[in-house]
Short mmCIF file of C-alpha atoms and ligand atoms in Angstrom, two decimals:
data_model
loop_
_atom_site.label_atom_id
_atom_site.label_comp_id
_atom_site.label_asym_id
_atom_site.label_seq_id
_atom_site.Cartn_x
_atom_site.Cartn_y
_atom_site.Cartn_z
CA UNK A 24 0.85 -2.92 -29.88
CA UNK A 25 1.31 -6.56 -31.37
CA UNK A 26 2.19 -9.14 -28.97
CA UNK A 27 5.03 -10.80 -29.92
CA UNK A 28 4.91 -14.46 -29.10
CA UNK A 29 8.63 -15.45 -29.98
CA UNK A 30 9.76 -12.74 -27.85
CA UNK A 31 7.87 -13.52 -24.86
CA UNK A 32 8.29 -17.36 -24.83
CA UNK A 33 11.95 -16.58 -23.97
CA UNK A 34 11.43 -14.24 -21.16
CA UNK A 35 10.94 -16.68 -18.35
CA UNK A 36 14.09 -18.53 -19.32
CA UNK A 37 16.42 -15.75 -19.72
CA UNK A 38 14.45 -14.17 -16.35
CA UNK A 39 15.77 -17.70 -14.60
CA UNK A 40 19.45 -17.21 -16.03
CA UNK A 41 19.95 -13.37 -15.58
CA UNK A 42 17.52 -12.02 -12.89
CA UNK A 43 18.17 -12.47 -9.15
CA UNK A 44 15.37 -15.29 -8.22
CA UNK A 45 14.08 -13.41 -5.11
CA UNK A 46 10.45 -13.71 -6.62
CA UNK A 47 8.07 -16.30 -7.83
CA UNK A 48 6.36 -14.81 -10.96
CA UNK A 49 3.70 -16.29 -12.66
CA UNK A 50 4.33 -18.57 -15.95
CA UNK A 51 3.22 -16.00 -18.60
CA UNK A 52 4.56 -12.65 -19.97
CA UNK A 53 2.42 -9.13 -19.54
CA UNK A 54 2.65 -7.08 -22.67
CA UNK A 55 -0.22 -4.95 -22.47
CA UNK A 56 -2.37 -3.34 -20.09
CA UNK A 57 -5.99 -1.43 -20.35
CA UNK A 58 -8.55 -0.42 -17.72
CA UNK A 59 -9.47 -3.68 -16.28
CA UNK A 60 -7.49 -6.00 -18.15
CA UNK A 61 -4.00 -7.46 -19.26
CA UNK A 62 -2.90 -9.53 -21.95
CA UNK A 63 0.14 -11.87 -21.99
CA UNK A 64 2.12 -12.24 -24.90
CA UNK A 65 0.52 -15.38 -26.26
CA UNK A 66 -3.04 -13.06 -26.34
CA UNK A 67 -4.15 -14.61 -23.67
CA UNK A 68 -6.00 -11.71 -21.42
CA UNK A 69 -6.64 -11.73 -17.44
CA UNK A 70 -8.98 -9.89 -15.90
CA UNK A 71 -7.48 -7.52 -12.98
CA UNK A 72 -7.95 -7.65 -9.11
CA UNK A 73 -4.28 -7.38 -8.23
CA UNK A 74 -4.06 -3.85 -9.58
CA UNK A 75 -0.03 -4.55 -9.43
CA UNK A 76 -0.55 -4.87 -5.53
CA UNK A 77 -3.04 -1.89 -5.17
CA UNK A 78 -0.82 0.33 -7.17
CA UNK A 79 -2.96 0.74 -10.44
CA UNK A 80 -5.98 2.54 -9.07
CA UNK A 81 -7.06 3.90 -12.34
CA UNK A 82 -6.53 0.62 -13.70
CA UNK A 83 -4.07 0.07 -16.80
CA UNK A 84 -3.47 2.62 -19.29
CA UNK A 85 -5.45 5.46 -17.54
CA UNK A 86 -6.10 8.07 -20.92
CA UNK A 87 -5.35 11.11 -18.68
CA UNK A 88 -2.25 9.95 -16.98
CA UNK A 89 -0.61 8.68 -20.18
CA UNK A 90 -1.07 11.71 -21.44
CA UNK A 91 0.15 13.45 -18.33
CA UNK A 92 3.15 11.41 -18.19
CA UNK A 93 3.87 11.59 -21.90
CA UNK A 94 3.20 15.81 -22.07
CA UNK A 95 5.59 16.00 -18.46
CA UNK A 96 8.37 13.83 -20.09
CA UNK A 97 8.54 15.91 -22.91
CA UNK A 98 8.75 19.07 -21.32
CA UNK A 99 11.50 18.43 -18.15
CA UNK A 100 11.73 14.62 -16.32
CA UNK A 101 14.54 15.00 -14.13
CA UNK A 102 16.48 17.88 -12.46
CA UNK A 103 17.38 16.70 -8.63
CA UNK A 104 16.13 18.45 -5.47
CA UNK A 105 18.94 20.90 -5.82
CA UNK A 106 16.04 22.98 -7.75
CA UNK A 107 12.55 23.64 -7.25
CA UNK A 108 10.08 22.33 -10.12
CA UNK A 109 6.48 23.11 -9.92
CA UNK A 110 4.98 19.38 -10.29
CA UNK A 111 5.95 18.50 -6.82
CA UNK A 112 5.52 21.57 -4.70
CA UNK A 113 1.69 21.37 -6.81
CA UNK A 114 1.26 17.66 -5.32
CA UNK A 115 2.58 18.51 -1.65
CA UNK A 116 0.05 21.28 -1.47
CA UNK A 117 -2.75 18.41 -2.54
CA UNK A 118 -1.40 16.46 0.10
CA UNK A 119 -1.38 18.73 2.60
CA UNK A 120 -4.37 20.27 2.23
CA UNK A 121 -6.55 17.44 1.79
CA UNK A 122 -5.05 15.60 5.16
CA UNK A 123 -3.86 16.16 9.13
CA UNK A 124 -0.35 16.71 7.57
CA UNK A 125 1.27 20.24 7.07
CA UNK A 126 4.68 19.55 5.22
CA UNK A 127 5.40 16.22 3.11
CA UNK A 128 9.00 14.65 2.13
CA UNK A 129 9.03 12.42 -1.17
CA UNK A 130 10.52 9.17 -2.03
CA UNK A 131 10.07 6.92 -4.19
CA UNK A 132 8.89 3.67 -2.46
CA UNK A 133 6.94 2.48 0.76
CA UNK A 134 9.91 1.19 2.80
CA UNK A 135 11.15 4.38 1.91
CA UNK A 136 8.78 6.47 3.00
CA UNK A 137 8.78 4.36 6.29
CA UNK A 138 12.66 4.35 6.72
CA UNK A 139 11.87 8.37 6.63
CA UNK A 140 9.13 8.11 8.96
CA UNK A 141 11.16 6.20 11.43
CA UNK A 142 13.97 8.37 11.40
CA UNK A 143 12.11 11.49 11.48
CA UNK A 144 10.14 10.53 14.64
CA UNK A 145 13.75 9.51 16.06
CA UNK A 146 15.39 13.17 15.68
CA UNK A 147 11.96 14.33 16.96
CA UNK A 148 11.97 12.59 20.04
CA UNK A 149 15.53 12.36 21.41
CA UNK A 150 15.69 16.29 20.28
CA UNK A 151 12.68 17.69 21.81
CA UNK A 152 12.49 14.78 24.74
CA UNK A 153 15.65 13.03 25.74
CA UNK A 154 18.42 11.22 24.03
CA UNK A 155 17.30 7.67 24.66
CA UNK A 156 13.58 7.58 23.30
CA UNK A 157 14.04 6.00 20.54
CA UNK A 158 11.93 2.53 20.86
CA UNK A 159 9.60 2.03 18.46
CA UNK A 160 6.79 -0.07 18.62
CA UNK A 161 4.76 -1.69 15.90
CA UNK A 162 2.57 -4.90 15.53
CA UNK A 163 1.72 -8.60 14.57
CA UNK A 164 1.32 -9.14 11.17
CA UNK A 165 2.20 -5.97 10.08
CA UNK A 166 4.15 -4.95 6.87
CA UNK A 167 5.99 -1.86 6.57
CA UNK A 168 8.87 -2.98 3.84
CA UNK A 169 12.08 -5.18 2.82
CA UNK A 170 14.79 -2.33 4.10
CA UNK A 171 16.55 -2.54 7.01
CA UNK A 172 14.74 -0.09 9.50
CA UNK A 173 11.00 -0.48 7.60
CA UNK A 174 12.31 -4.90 8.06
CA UNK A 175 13.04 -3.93 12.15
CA UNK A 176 9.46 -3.11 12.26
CA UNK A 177 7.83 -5.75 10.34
CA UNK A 178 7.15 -8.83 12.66
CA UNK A 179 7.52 -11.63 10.02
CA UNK A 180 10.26 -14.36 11.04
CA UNK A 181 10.39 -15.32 7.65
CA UNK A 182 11.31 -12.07 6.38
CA UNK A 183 13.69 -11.35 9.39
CA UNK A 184 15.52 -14.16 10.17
CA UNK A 185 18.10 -14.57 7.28
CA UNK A 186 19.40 -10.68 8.23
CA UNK A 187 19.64 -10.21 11.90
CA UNK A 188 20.97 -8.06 13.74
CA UNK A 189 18.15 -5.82 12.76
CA UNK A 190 17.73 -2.41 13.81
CA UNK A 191 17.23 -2.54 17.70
CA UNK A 192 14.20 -1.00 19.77
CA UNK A 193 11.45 -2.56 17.97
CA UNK A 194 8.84 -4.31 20.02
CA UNK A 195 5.34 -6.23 18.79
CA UNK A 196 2.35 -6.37 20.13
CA UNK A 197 -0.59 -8.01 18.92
CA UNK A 198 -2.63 -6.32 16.91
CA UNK A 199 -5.68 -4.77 17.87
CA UNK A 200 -4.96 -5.68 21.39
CA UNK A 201 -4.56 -2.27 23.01
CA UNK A 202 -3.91 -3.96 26.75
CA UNK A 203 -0.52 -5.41 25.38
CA UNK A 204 0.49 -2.12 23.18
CA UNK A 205 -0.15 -0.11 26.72
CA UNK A 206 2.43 -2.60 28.22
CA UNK A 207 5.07 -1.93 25.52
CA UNK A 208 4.42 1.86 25.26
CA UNK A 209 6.15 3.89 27.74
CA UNK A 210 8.31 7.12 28.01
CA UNK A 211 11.47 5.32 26.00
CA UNK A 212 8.68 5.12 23.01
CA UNK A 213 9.30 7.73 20.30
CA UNK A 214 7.04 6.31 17.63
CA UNK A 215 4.35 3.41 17.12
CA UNK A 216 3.71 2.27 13.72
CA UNK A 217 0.67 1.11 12.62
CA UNK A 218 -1.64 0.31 9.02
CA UNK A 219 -5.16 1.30 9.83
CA UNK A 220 -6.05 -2.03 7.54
CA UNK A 221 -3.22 -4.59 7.27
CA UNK A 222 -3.28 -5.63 4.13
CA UNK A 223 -0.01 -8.10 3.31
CA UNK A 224 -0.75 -10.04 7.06
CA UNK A 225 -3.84 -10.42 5.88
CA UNK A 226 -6.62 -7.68 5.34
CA UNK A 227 -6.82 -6.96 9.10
CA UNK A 228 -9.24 -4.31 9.75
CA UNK A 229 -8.04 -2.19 13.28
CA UNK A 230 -10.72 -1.60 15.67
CA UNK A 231 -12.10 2.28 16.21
CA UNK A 232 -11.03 1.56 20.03
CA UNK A 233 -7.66 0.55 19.18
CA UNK A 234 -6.61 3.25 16.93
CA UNK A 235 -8.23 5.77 19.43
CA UNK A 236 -6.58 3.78 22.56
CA UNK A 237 -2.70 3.97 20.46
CA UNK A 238 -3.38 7.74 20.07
CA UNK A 239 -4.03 8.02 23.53
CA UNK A 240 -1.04 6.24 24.94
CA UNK A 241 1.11 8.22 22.21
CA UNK A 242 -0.24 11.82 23.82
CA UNK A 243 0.59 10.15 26.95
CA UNK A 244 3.82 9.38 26.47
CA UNK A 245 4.75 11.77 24.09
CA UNK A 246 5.10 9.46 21.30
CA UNK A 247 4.50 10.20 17.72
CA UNK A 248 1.96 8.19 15.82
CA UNK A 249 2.81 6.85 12.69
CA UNK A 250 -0.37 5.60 9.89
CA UNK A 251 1.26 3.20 6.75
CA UNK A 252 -1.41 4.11 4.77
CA UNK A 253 1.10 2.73 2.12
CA UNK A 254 -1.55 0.00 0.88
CA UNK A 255 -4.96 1.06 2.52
CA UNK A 256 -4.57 5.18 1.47
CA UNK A 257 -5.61 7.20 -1.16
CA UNK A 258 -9.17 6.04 -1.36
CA UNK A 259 -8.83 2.37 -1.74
CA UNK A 260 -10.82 2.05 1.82
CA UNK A 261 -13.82 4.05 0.47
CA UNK A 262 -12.60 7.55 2.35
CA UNK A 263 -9.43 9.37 1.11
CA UNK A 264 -7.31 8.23 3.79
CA UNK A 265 -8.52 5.17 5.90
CA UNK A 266 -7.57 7.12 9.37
CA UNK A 267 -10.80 9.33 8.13
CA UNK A 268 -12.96 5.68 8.70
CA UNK A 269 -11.45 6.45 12.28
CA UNK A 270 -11.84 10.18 13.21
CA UNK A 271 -8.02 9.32 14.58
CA UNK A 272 -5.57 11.60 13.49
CA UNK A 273 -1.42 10.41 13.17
CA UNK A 274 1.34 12.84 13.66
CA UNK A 275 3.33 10.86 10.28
CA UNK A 276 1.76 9.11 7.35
CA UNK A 277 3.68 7.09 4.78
CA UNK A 278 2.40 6.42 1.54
CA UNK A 279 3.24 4.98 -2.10
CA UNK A 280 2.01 2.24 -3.82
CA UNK A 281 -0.95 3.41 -5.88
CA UNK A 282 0.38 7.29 -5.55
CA UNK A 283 2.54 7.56 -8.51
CA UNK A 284 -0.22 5.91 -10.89
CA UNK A 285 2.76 2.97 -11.95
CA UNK A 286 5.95 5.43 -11.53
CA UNK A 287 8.07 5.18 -8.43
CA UNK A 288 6.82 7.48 -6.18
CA UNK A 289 6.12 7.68 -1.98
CA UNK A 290 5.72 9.90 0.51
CA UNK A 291 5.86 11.15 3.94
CA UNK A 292 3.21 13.28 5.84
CA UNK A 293 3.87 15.12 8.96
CA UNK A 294 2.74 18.04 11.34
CA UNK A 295 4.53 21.15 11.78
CA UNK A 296 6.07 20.25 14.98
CA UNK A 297 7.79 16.94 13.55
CA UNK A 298 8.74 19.02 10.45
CA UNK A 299 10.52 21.50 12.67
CA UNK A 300 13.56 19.57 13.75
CA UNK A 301 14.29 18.44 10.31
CA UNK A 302 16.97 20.67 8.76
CA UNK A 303 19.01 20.64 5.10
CA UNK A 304 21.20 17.60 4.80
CA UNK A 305 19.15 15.00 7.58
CA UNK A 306 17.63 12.93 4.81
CA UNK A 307 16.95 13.42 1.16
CA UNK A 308 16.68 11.56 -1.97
CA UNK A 309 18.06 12.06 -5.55
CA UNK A 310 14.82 10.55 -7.95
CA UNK A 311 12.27 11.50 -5.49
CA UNK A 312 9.17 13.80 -6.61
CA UNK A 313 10.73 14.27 -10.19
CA UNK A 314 8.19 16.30 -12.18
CA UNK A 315 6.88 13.01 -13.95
CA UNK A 316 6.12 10.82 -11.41
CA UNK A 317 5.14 14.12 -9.77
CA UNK A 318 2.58 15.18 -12.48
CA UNK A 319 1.04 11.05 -12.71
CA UNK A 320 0.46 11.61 -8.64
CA UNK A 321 -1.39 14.67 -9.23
CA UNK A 322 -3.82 13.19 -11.80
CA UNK A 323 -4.14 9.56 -9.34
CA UNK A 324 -4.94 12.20 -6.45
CA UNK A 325 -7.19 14.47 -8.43
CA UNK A 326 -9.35 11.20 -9.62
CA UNK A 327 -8.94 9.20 -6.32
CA UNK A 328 -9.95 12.32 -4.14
CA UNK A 329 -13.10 13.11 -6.30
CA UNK A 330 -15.92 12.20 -3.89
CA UNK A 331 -17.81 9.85 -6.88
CA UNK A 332 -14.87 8.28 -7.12
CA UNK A 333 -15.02 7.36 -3.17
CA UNK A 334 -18.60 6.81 -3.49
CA UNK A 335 -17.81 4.45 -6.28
CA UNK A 336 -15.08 2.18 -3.94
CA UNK A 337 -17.91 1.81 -1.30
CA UNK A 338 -20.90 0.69 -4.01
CA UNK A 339 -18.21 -1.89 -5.11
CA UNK A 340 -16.99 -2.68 -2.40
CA UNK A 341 -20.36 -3.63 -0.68
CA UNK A 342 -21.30 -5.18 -3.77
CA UNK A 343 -18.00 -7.41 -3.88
CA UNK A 344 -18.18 -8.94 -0.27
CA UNK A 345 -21.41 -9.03 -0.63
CA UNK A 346 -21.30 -11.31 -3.52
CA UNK A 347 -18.41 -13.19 -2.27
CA UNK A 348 -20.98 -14.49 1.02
CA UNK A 349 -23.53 -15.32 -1.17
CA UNK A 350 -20.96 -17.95 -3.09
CA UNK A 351 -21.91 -19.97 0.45
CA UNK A 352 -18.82 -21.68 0.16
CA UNK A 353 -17.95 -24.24 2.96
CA UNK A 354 -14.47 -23.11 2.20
CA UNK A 355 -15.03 -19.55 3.06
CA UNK A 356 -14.08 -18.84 6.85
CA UNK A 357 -14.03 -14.85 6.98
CA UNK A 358 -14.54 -12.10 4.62
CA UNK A 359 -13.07 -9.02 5.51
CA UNK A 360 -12.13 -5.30 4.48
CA UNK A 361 -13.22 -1.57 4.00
CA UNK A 362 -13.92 -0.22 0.64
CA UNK A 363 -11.78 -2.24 -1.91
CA UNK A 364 -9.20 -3.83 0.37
CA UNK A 365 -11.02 -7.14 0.76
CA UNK A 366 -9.57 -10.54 2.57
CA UNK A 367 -11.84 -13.45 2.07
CA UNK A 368 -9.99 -16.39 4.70
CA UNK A 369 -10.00 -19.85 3.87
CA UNK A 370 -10.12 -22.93 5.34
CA UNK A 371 -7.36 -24.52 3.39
CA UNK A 372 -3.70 -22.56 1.78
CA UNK A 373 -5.36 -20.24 -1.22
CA UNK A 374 -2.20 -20.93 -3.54
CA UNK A 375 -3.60 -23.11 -5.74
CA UNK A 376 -6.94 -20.81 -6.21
CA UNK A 377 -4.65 -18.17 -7.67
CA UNK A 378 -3.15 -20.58 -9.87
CA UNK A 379 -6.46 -21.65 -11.09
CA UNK A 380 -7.31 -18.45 -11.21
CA UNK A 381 -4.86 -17.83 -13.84
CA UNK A 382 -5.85 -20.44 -15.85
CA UNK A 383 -9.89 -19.06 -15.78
CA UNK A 384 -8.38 -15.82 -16.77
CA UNK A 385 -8.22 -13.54 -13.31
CA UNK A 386 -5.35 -12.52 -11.17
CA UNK A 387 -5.75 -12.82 -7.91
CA UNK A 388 -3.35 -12.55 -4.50
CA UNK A 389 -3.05 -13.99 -1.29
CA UNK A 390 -2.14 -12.55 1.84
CA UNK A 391 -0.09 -15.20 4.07
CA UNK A 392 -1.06 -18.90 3.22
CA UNK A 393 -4.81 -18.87 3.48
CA UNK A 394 -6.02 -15.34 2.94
CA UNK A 395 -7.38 -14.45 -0.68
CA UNK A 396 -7.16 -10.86 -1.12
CA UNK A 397 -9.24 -8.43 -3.47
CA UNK A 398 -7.51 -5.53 -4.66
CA UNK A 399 -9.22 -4.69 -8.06
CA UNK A 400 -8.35 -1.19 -9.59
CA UNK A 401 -10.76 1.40 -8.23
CA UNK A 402 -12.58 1.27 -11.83
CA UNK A 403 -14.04 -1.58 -11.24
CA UNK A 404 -17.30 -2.17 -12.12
CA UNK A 405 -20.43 -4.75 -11.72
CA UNK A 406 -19.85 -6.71 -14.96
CA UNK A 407 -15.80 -6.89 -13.74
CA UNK A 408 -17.15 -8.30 -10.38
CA UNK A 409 -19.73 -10.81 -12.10
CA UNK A 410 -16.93 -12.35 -13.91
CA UNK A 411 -14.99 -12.73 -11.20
CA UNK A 412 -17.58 -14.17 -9.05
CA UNK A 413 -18.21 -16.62 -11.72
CA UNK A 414 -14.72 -17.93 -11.82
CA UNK A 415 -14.85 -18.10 -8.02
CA UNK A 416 -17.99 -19.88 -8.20
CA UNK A 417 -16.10 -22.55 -10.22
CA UNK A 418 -12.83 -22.83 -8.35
CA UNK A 419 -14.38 -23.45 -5.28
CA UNK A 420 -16.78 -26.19 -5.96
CA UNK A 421 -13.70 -27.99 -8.02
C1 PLP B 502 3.85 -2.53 0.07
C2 PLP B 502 3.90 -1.98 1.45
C3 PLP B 502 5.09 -1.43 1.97
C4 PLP B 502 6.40 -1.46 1.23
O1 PLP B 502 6.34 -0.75 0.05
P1 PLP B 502 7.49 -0.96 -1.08
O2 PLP B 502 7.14 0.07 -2.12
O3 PLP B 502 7.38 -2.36 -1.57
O4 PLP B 502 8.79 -0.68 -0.43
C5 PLP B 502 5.03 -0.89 3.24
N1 PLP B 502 3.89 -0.87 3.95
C6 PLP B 502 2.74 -1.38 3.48
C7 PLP B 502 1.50 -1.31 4.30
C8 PLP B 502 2.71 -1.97 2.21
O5 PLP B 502 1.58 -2.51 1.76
#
């Protein structure tokens, strides 16, 4: 594909005039994507450790899933969930098999697969327990999406404020303070949400006692608990799922993001005895699981699940934070992570570090106002990381 330059130095304009300003994008256009790298449409090229917010795994362009998607389009893209199709069921038995869970329901985006999550656990408990245990409770920093039940349960003020009343029954506790979650959870709990690594408030890495203390208090009280392993799953910590770094098993697990290899696709993953007391007609979705973004989630499982693959994430991984300390930087407060889900805290806002960034040819995110965070496609390799480091080097001694 050409770039075209007259093309793309309109796009920001017209994206001002016509496109609901509820994001601030970066000045340049993205035409073209492959393994590690994208170019904008003046040819300018950026090297990737965004991976389109730990979506593209297999980086840009993946040979196998083009061709997946391309070969599944041609043969049958959309029919509904009024009929079976064979892409899906194939990718609920990966699932399934490969995890704690027993049955899995698809949708097509993290909140999503949350908002399903919460209202699963809710028929759960007030069927099987009692009509009023419906509290939920979830934690500091935490992000589990922009709709209104996954917004209930993410404790941003920011993100809250502008849209109260939310959905009621949600109360915080710190995270990885298991003293206050034991004060909040109690019979009226149905469900506590949790990411095993929060990666939005920051790249917060839960403790093994915390995760093991929440699953206690949950058998306890009869409470379901629920992993958003929407960021931090399917191999981006180094294991397949993250709760595996644990040896803690949930009862639901949501995921999306780097599932659908770039298509729209999420999903829920639940026991048998949370599956039970979900009948025809309680929730459903009409894109969901559609044999192409079906088919592109088989091939990112297949790859992510292969154990060199995993093997790969840690080598990298080590290799990354490991090169990130040895920077020295007075700047640097914290690096933190598992795998390839790396936060490196600063001692100033990181803003202006991805805006150089841009300009030395990387992409880069942050994760609140002073927490750079690392999210490179799984491909990665040493020479990727060298550059980076390199550009780091720079735009933290300027
Ligand atoms: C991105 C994210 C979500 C929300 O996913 P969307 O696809 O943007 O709705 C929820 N939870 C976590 C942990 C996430 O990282």
């Amino acid at each position: 594909m050409i770039a075209n330059t007259e093309t793309g130095s309109d796009i920001p304009s017209k994206e001002a005039q016509y496109i609901l300003q509820s994001y601030a994008r970066a000045p340049f256009v993205l035409v073209e994507g492959k393994g590690m790298e994208v170019t904008a449409s003046d040819g300018k090229t950026y090297l990737d450790f965004t991976s389109g917010i730990a979506v593209n795994a297999l980086g840009h362009s993946d040979p196998e899933l083009v061709e997946g998607i391309q070969q599944q389009a041609a043969q049958l893209s959309h029919v509904s969930n009024l009929f079976h199709t064979a892409p899906q069921v194939e990718l609920a038995e990966m699932l399934c098999e490969s995890s704690f869970a027993d049955r899995v329901f698809f949708c097509n985006s993290g909140s999503e697969a949350n908002e399903a999550a919460i209202k699963f656990a809710r028929k759960y408990a007030t069927t099987t327990h009692f009509p009023g245990k419906t509290d939920i409770v979830a934690f500091g920093g935490g992000f589990h999406g922009r709709t209104a039940g996954a917004l209930a349960a993410t404790a941003r003020e920011k993100y809250q404020a502008p849209f109260r009343p939310l959905m009621p029954g949600v109360h915080f506790a710190p995270f990885n303070d298991l003293e206050a979650a034991a004060q909040l959870i109690g019979p009226q709990t149905c469900a506590v949400i949790v990411e095993p690594v929060q990666g939005e408030g920051g790249v917060h890495v839960a403790t093994k006692e915390f995760l093991h203390g929440l699953r206690d208090l949950c058998d306890r009280h009869n409470a379901l608990l629920i992993f958003d392993e929407i960021q931090c799953g399917l191999g981006r910590t180094g294991k397949l799922w993250a709760y595996q770094q644990y040896g803690v098993e949930p009862d639901l697990m949501t995921l999306a993001k780097a599932l659908g290899g770039g298509l729209p696709m999420a999903a829920t993953l639940m026991t048998e005895p949370v599956a039970s007391v979900i009948h025809p007609g309680d929730h459903g979705s009409t894109f969901a699981a559609g044999p192409v973004a079906s088919r592109a989630a088989q091939i990112v499982f297949q790859r992510v699940s292969d154990p060199a693959m995993l093997a790969h994430v840690n080598e990298m991984g080590t290799l990354l934070a490991e090169q990130i300390a040895e920077l020295n930087s007075p700047h640097i407060r914290e690096i933190r992570g598992l795998g390839l889900i790396i936060g490196v805290e600063m001692d100033s806002e990181v803003a202006p570090l991805v805006e150089k960034g841009y300009e030395h040819g990387v992409m880069l995110l942050s994760a609140g106002p002073t927490v750079l965070r690392l999210l490179p496609p799984l491909i990665v390799e040493e020479e990727h990381i060298t550059q980076l480091i390199n550009v780091l080097r720079t735009l933290l001694q300027g």
